[in-house]
Amino acid sequence: MCGGGIIGYHGLHMLMGGGSAVHFLVISDTHGQAEKIRYVLSCQNTLPEELFFLGDGLRDLADAVPERMQTVAVRGNCDWSSAFADVPTERLVAFAGFRFLLMHGHEHGVKYGPEAAMKYAALRGADVLLFGHTHLCAEMVLPAGSKLEDLVLQRPLYVFNPGSLGYDNSFGTVTVHGRELLFGFGEI
């Protein structure tokens, strides 16, 4: 039984029209709470097309995620075990027509603000920056023409942090429908 469920969905853009959508689950900072990953997965109506894991709990991920589930993961500052040495600290991946940059964020000082990570993501050509580390849920969009120091964005940059599943029981979702994105937060 899924008690807490989703506490709210709100999007940077509303989804309009028919057609199929692609759904992603975004989890970060589980810190030894593999059972919370299992619980969130059990509460999904259908398994998402992909699970994005943003670090600090790779051991939990290995213990909790079914082999059949597609997963893209990055290593966080607490994933120091040599068993995870081959897991990168960032990944730039393309899904559903968008380029997602996944990072934990510690290497870009996100606890002091996301600006350095946002500029880095824009320079890497990302459409969406997904990061963790702060344990705080966050979402924003920087429209085309926005300035990040000396860089002027040529296209929008979407920024999303799902918070910490391990400490605050929060996770995120991303739904792509055509060229529209919907970001959501959930809590267990």
Backbone as CSV, one residue per row, in Angstrom:
resi,resn,N_x,N_y,N_z,CA_x,CA_y,CA_z,C_x,C_y,C_z
1,MET,0.853,-1.184,0.000,0.000,0.000,0.000,0.887,1.233,0.000
2,CYS,0.570,2.186,-0.832,1.360,3.404,-0.954,0.657,4.521,-0.201
3,GLY,1.086,4.729,1.028,0.423,5.686,1.902,0.631,7.127,1.518
4,GLY,1.877,7.601,1.574,2.149,9.016,1.342,1.859,9.435,-0.078
5,GLY,2.336,8.645,-1.037,2.094,8.948,-2.435,2.721,10.263,-2.861
6,ILE,2.220,10.771,-3.931,2.732,12.011,-4.485,2.067,13.178,-3.768
7,ILE,2.865,14.126,-3.294,2.267,15.271,-2.615,1.957,16.408,-3.565
8,GLY,2.524,16.386,-4.750,2.170,17.450,-5.672,2.980,17.377,-6.942
9,TYR,2.354,17.777,-8.013,3.037,17.906,-9.289,2.802,19.315,-9.772
10,HIS,3.843,19.910,-10.225,3.713,21.198,-10.884,4.799,21.255,-11.931
11,GLY,4.527,21.896,-13.024,5.451,21.852,-14.136,5.988,23.199,-14.507
12,LEU,7.143,23.169,-15.147,7.680,24.379,-15.725,6.904,24.731,-16.991
13,HIS,6.339,23.716,-17.618,5.467,23.898,-18.775,4.307,22.933,-18.620
14,MET,3.135,23.354,-18.977,1.978,22.456,-18.929,2.011,21.545,-20.150
15,LEU,1.597,20.319,-19.972,1.502,19.381,-21.076,0.161,19.577,-21.756
16,MET,0.188,19.707,-23.044,-1.034,19.940,-23.807,-1.125,18.911,-24.930
17,GLY,-2.331,18.570,-25.319,-2.540,17.735,-26.482,-2.407,16.260,-26.193
18,GLY,-2.597,15.455,-27.248,-2.533,14.009,-27.124,-1.133,13.487,-27.384
19,GLY,-1.058,12.188,-27.643,0.221,11.567,-27.923,0.813,10.936,-26.680
20,SER,1.914,10.246,-26.897,2.518,9.532,-25.784,3.537,10.411,-25.066
21,ALA,3.754,10.085,-23.821,4.712,10.802,-22.991,5.763,9.811,-22.495
22,VAL,6.936,10.319,-22.168,8.021,9.524,-21.618,8.214,9.965,-20.174
23,HIS,8.262,8.986,-19.258,8.333,9.281,-17.827,9.661,8.813,-17.240
24,PHE,10.270,9.677,-16.432,11.507,9.365,-15.751,11.310,9.572,-14.248
25,LEU,11.939,8.724,-13.462,11.967,8.872,-12.017,13.352,9.398,-11.655
26,VAL,13.420,10.393,-10.765,14.687,11.015,-10.384,14.855,10.882,-8.873
27,ILE,15.934,10.209,-8.463,16.203,9.959,-7.048,17.633,10.362,-6.729
28,SER,17.835,10.889,-5.536,19.172,11.271,-5.088,19.290,11.094,-3.586
29,ASP,20.509,10.963,-3.129,20.858,11.051,-1.708,20.020,10.114,-0.827
30,THR,20.107,8.813,-1.118,19.380,7.844,-0.307,20.128,7.475,0.970
31,HIS,21.429,7.582,0.967,22.252,7.431,2.177,21.882,6.221,3.033
32,GLY,21.872,5.024,2.416,21.646,3.809,3.175,20.196,3.396,3.320
33,GLN,19.300,4.028,2.599,17.868,3.759,2.721,17.326,3.061,1.468
34,ALA,17.879,1.887,1.155,17.451,1.140,-0.037,15.957,0.840,-0.013
35,GLU,15.409,0.615,1.174,13.978,0.282,1.264,13.105,1.432,0.753
36,LYS,13.593,2.657,0.835,12.810,3.788,0.320,12.770,3.780,-1.202
37,ILE,13.848,3.342,-1.831,13.828,3.199,-3.291,12.805,2.129,-3.671
38,ARG,12.859,0.992,-2.993,11.896,-0.077,-3.281,10.463,0.421,-3.100
39,TYR,10.233,1.202,-2.060,8.890,1.703,-1.788,8.417,2.644,-2.904
40,VAL,9.275,3.569,-3.303,8.895,4.504,-4.372,8.591,3.729,-5.658
41,LEU,9.431,2.758,-5.982,9.192,1.963,-7.186,7.885,1.192,-7.095
42,SER,7.565,0.674,-5.907,6.319,-0.086,-5.751,5.088,0.795,-5.877
43,CYS,5.238,2.083,-5.681,4.103,3.009,-5.754,3.857,3.545,-7.162
44,GLN,4.727,3.223,-8.112,4.547,3.700,-9.476,3.493,2.853,-10.174
45,ASN,2.586,3.493,-10.884,1.568,2.759,-11.641,2.212,1.855,-12.685
46,THR,3.228,2.381,-13.355,4.044,1.612,-14.292,5.489,2.016,-14.043
47,LEU,6.399,1.110,-14.341,7.803,1.469,-14.179,8.151,2.584,-15.150
48,PRO,8.902,3.561,-14.697,9.307,4.638,-15.605,10.244,4.101,-16.686
49,GLU,10.346,4.843,-17.781,11.233,4.425,-18.861,12.680,4.387,-18.392
50,GLU,13.013,5.240,-17.428,14.393,5.336,-16.948,14.375,5.837,-15.517
51,LEU,15.326,5.353,-14.726,15.562,5.897,-13.392,16.861,6.665,-13.453
52,PHE,16.811,7.935,-13.096,18.010,8.757,-12.987,18.384,8.817,-11.510
53,PHE,19.583,8.340,-11.172,20.058,8.373,-9.788,21.227,9.344,-9.708
54,LEU,21.124,10.326,-8.802,22.070,11.445,-8.766,23.110,11.335,-7.661
55,GLY,23.360,10.148,-7.166,24.482,9.928,-6.262,24.129,9.884,-4.793
56,ASP,25.131,9.481,-4.020,25.067,9.274,-2.570,24.044,8.200,-2.214
57,GLY,24.399,6.983,-2.631,23.574,5.826,-2.330,23.653,4.767,-3.413
58,LEU,24.775,4.689,-4.117,24.890,3.696,-5.187,24.706,2.278,-4.664
59,ARG,25.139,2.005,-3.448,24.947,0.671,-2.866,23.447,0.398,-2.694
60,ASP,22.693,1.413,-2.285,21.239,1.268,-2.149,20.607,0.941,-3.495
61,LEU,21.079,1.627,-4.506,20.549,1.428,-5.852,20.766,-0.014,-6.292
62,ALA,21.960,-0.536,-6.062,22.270,-1.909,-6.443,21.392,-2.898,-5.688
63,ASP,21.028,-2.583,-4.448,20.220,-3.472,-3.621,18.721,-3.393,-3.925
64,ALA,18.266,-2.278,-4.485,16.828,-2.031,-4.547,16.203,-2.044,-5.938
65,VAL,16.987,-1.823,-6.967,16.406,-1.642,-8.301,16.410,-2.966,-9.059
66,PRO,15.263,-3.359,-9.604,15.209,-4.610,-10.377,16.119,-4.527,-11.607
67,GLU,16.709,-5.651,-11.972,17.642,-5.682,-13.106,16.998,-5.211,-14.403
68,ARG,15.708,-5.451,-14.553,15.034,-5.090,-15.814,14.844,-3.582,-15.964
69,MET,15.041,-2.830,-14.899,14.814,-1.392,-14.954,16.039,-0.662,-15.497
70,GLN,15.793,0.164,-16.485,16.861,0.966,-17.066,17.251,2.065,-16.079
71,THR,18.547,2.179,-15.800,19.029,3.138,-14.808,20.250,3.860,-15.336
72,VAL,20.289,5.169,-15.114,21.477,5.975,-15.365,21.859,6.584,-14.023
73,ALA,23.087,6.322,-13.576,23.503,6.776,-12.247,24.832,7.510,-12.312
74,VAL,25.008,8.417,-11.369,26.287,9.089,-11.171,26.713,8.895,-9.716
75,ARG,27.996,9.050,-9.490,28.581,8.867,-8.161,28.578,10.189,-7.407
76,GLY,28.214,10.131,-6.134,28.253,11.304,-5.268,29.466,11.287,-4.361
77,ASN,29.603,12.305,-3.549,30.759,12.414,-2.665,30.783,11.348,-1.579
78,CYS,29.659,10.721,-1.268,29.615,9.645,-0.270,29.709,8.257,-0.892
79,ASP,29.786,8.174,-2.191,29.930,6.889,-2.889,31.410,6.599,-3.112
80,TRP,32.152,6.466,-2.025,33.607,6.381,-2.083,34.123,4.959,-2.235
81,SER,33.277,3.960,-2.147,33.719,2.568,-2.244,34.391,2.303,-3.593
82,SER,35.449,1.515,-3.567,36.145,1.174,-4.810,35.239,0.396,-5.760
83,ALA,34.176,-0.209,-5.228,33.223,-0.926,-6.081,32.541,0.010,-7.072
84,PHE,32.527,1.301,-6.771,31.846,2.278,-7.635,32.826,3.207,-8.346
85,ALA,34.110,2.871,-8.332,35.126,3.745,-8.926,34.898,3.984,-10.416
86,ASP,34.251,3.034,-11.091,34.019,3.191,-12.523,32.749,3.979,-12.843
87,VAL,31.971,4.337,-11.835,30.764,5.133,-12.060,31.185,6.600,-12.129
88,PRO,30.861,7.293,-13.212,31.299,8.689,-13.346,30.543,9.625,-12.402
89,THR,31.108,10.795,-12.178,30.461,11.796,-11.327,29.482,12.657,-12.115
90,GLU,29.471,12.494,-13.414,28.478,13.188,-14.247,28.257,12.392,-15.520
91,ARG,27.086,12.580,-16.091,26.760,11.944,-17.373,25.884,12.889,-18.175
92,LEU,26.186,12.995,-19.447,25.358,13.735,-20.387,24.685,12.700,-21.274
93,VAL,23.363,12.601,-21.169,22.620,11.582,-21.901,21.466,12.232,-22.662
94,ALA,21.116,11.616,-23.782,20.001,12.118,-24.592,18.831,11.154,-24.467
95,PHE,17.677,11.710,-24.124,16.438,10.951,-24.034,15.302,11.833,-24.520
96,ALA,14.426,11.246,-25.308,13.186,11.906,-25.716,13.429,13.295,-26.303
97,GLY,14.531,13.457,-27.021,14.811,14.723,-27.690,15.453,15.795,-26.821
98,PHE,15.801,15.472,-25.584,16.462,16.419,-24.678,17.799,15.849,-24.234
99,ARG,18.742,16.746,-23.967,20.046,16.357,-23.415,20.025,16.654,-21.919
100,PHE,20.150,15.594,-21.117,20.132,15.687,-19.659,21.560,15.582,-19.135
101,LEU,21.979,16.531,-18.322,23.247,16.419,-17.615,22.934,16.016,-16.188
102,LEU,23.370,14.808,-15.815,23.185,14.298,-14.460,24.486,14.494,-13.703
103,MET,24.389,15.027,-12.500,25.548,15.169,-11.625,25.069,15.151,-10.187
104,HIS,25.986,14.814,-9.292,25.641,14.938,-7.880,25.679,16.417,-7.503
105,GLY,26.694,17.109,-7.953,26.771,18.553,-7.740,27.889,19.003,-6.824
106,HIS,28.459,18.089,-6.063,29.507,18.484,-5.117,30.737,19.064,-5.809
107,GLU,31.020,18.621,-7.022,32.190,19.127,-7.752,31.960,20.523,-8.320
108,HIS,30.732,21.009,-8.240,30.395,22.347,-8.748,29.840,23.242,-7.652
109,GLY,30.028,22.850,-6.409,29.677,23.703,-5.272,28.210,24.051,-5.153
110,VAL,27.300,23.113,-5.470,25.880,23.446,-5.476,25.327,23.787,-4.095
111,LYS,26.012,23.391,-3.041,25.535,23.774,-1.704,25.643,25.283,-1.481
112,TYR,26.436,25.933,-2.310,26.587,27.388,-2.216,25.815,28.110,-3.314
113,GLY,25.049,27.351,-4.077,24.242,27.900,-5.154,24.468,27.114,-6.432
114,PRO,23.469,27.066,-7.298,23.561,26.229,-8.501,24.210,26.920,-9.705
115,GLU,24.620,28.163,-9.570,25.063,28.940,-10.733,26.228,28.297,-11.483
116,ALA,27.246,27.839,-10.767,28.400,27.229,-11.450,27.981,25.966,-12.192
117,ALA,27.122,25.158,-11.585,26.640,23.945,-12.242,25.783,24.296,-13.455
118,MET,24.977,25.339,-13.355,24.123,25.745,-14.479,24.984,26.208,-15.655
119,LYS,26.006,27.011,-15.381,26.878,27.472,-16.458,27.592,26.283,-17.096
120,TYR,28.074,25.374,-16.269,28.746,24.184,-16.774,27.795,23.371,-17.666
121,ALA,26.564,23.191,-17.222,25.573,22.440,-18.003,25.320,23.112,-19.347
122,ALA,25.191,24.419,-19.340,24.961,25.144,-20.593,26.155,24.982,-21.533
123,LEU,27.349,25.063,-21.003,28.551,24.893,-21.831,28.662,23.479,-22.390
124,ARG,28.121,22.514,-21.687,28.118,21.111,-22.165,26.992,20.863,-23.171
125,GLY,26.117,21.843,-23.378,25.031,21.681,-24.341,23.802,20.997,-23.780
126,ALA,23.669,20.974,-22.449,22.518,20.325,-21.833,21.261,21.184,-21.967
127,ASP,20.138,20.517,-22.083,18.833,21.177,-22.004,18.311,21.140,-20.574
128,VAL,18.685,20.068,-19.850,18.195,19.840,-18.491,19.381,19.502,-17.592
129,LEU,19.482,20.191,-16.464,20.470,19.885,-15.435,19.748,19.211,-14.276
130,LEU,20.163,17.989,-13.946,19.636,17.260,-12.795,20.778,17.111,-11.796
131,PHE,20.560,17.562,-10.552,21.611,17.436,-9.543,21.003,17.154,-8.180
132,GLY,21.841,16.691,-7.259,21.441,16.407,-5.890,22.335,17.164,-4.925
133,HIS,22.830,16.484,-3.902,23.812,16.947,-2.926,23.265,17.901,-1.873
134,THR,22.378,18.810,-2.220,21.910,19.817,-1.258,20.822,19.280,-0.336
135,HIS,20.178,18.178,-0.735,19.037,17.590,-0.020,17.817,18.506,-0.055
136,LEU,17.798,19.472,-0.956,16.692,20.425,-1.076,16.065,20.310,-2.457
137,CYS,14.747,20.179,-2.498,14.036,20.176,-3.772,14.149,21.551,-4.422
138,ALA,14.378,21.552,-5.719,14.473,22.822,-6.443,14.135,22.592,-7.906
139,GLU,13.506,23.573,-8.510,13.277,23.570,-9.949,13.246,25.002,-10.441
140,MET,13.777,25.183,-11.628,13.729,26.506,-12.257,13.987,26.344,-13.747
141,VAL,13.615,27.352,-14.467,13.943,27.406,-15.888,14.610,28.741,-16.155
142,LEU,15.695,28.685,-16.898,16.364,29.895,-17.356,16.016,30.045,-18.829
143,PRO,15.257,31.061,-19.195,14.858,31.196,-20.598,16.041,31.557,-21.494
144,ALA,15.894,31.294,-22.776,16.902,31.722,-23.746,17.138,33.216,-23.564
145,GLY,18.387,33.624,-23.653,18.753,35.028,-23.447,19.214,35.324,-22.033
146,SER,18.989,34.387,-21.093,19.462,34.574,-19.714,20.982,34.584,-19.703
147,LYS,21.525,35.314,-18.724,22.978,35.393,-18.599,23.441,34.603,-17.376
148,LEU,24.485,33.835,-17.585,25.203,33.147,-16.507,26.631,33.671,-16.570
149,GLU,26.912,34.667,-15.755,28.173,35.404,-15.821,28.317,35.967,-17.234
150,ASP,29.333,35.525,-17.976,29.572,36.055,-19.322,28.897,35.238,-20.420
151,LEU,28.153,34.216,-20.047,27.518,33.330,-21.014,26.049,33.707,-21.185
152,VAL,25.620,33.884,-22.431,24.213,34.137,-22.747,23.631,32.848,-23.305
153,LEU,22.556,32.366,-22.677,21.943,31.113,-23.106,21.265,31.276,-24.462
154,GLN,21.536,30.343,-25.345,20.925,30.343,-26.665,19.593,29.613,-26.679
155,ARG,19.347,28.808,-25.662,18.083,28.076,-25.514,17.805,27.941,-24.020
156,PRO,16.588,27.575,-23.659,16.278,27.437,-22.224,17.118,26.349,-21.557
157,LEU,17.343,26.518,-20.267,17.990,25.508,-19.444,17.069,25.209,-18.271
158,TYR,16.673,23.950,-18.161,15.819,23.506,-17.069,16.715,22.934,-15.969
159,VAL,16.436,23.292,-14.725,17.268,22.899,-13.585,16.367,22.232,-12.555
160,PHE,16.791,21.039,-12.083,15.918,20.266,-11.205,16.738,19.488,-10.195
161,ASN,16.334,19.557,-8.933,16.915,18.779,-7.843,15.764,18.086,-7.127
162,PRO,15.767,16.733,-7.052,14.656,16.022,-6.425,14.687,16.025,-4.901
163,GLY,15.708,16.608,-4.302,15.854,16.544,-2.851,16.475,15.220,-2.436
164,SER,16.301,14.847,-1.199,16.918,13.642,-0.650,15.851,12.612,-0.269
165,LEU,15.901,11.457,-0.929,14.987,10.386,-0.552,15.379,9.823,0.815
166,GLY,16.669,9.775,1.109,17.141,9.211,2.368,16.795,10.041,3.586
167,TYR,16.909,11.357,3.487,16.694,12.222,4.652,15.326,12.877,4.685
168,ASP,14.848,13.343,3.533,13.598,14.106,3.505,12.455,13.376,2.814
169,ASN,12.702,12.118,2.410,11.666,11.298,1.769,11.162,11.874,0.455
170,SER,11.964,12.668,-0.231,11.503,13.294,-1.474,12.187,12.676,-2.691
171,PHE,11.479,12.719,-3.795,11.987,12.246,-5.074,11.366,13.103,-6.166
172,GLY,11.803,12.902,-7.386,11.283,13.710,-8.477,10.848,12.873,-9.659
173,THR,10.094,13.506,-10.533,9.689,12.903,-11.795,9.887,13.925,-12.902
174,VAL,10.158,13.410,-14.082,10.219,14.241,-15.285,9.384,13.531,-16.333
175,THR,8.472,14.251,-16.924,7.672,13.734,-18.021,7.950,14.579,-19.245
176,VAL,8.257,13.918,-20.349,8.511,14.595,-21.618,7.379,14.245,-22.556
177,HIS,6.781,15.277,-23.115,5.688,15.112,-24.072,6.000,16.025,-25.243
178,GLY,6.529,15.448,-26.320,6.976,16.279,-27.434,8.145,17.138,-26.992
179,ARG,7.992,18.460,-27.102,9.033,19.392,-26.654,8.656,20.051,-25.337
180,GLU,7.720,19.461,-24.630,7.283,19.983,-23.336,7.834,19.123,-22.206
181,LEU,8.156,19.764,-21.088,8.649,19.081,-19.897,7.734,19.372,-18.724
182,LEU,7.516,18.358,-17.907,6.781,18.530,-16.654,7.643,17.923,-15.554
183,PHE,8.004,18.722,-14.578,8.787,18.280,-13.427,7.865,18.171,-12.237
184,GLY,8.033,17.122,-11.454,7.206,16.951,-10.281,8.028,16.486,-9.095
185,PHE,7.505,16.763,-7.916,8.114,16.290,-6.668,7.151,15.324,-6.006
186,GLY,7.697,14.295,-5.388,6.902,13.373,-4.625,7.516,13.199,-3.255
187,GLU,6.706,12.715,-2.333,7.165,12.470,-0.973,6.541,11.184,-0.468
188,ILE,7.321,10.403,0.267,6.766,9.173,0.853,6.568,9.353,2.338
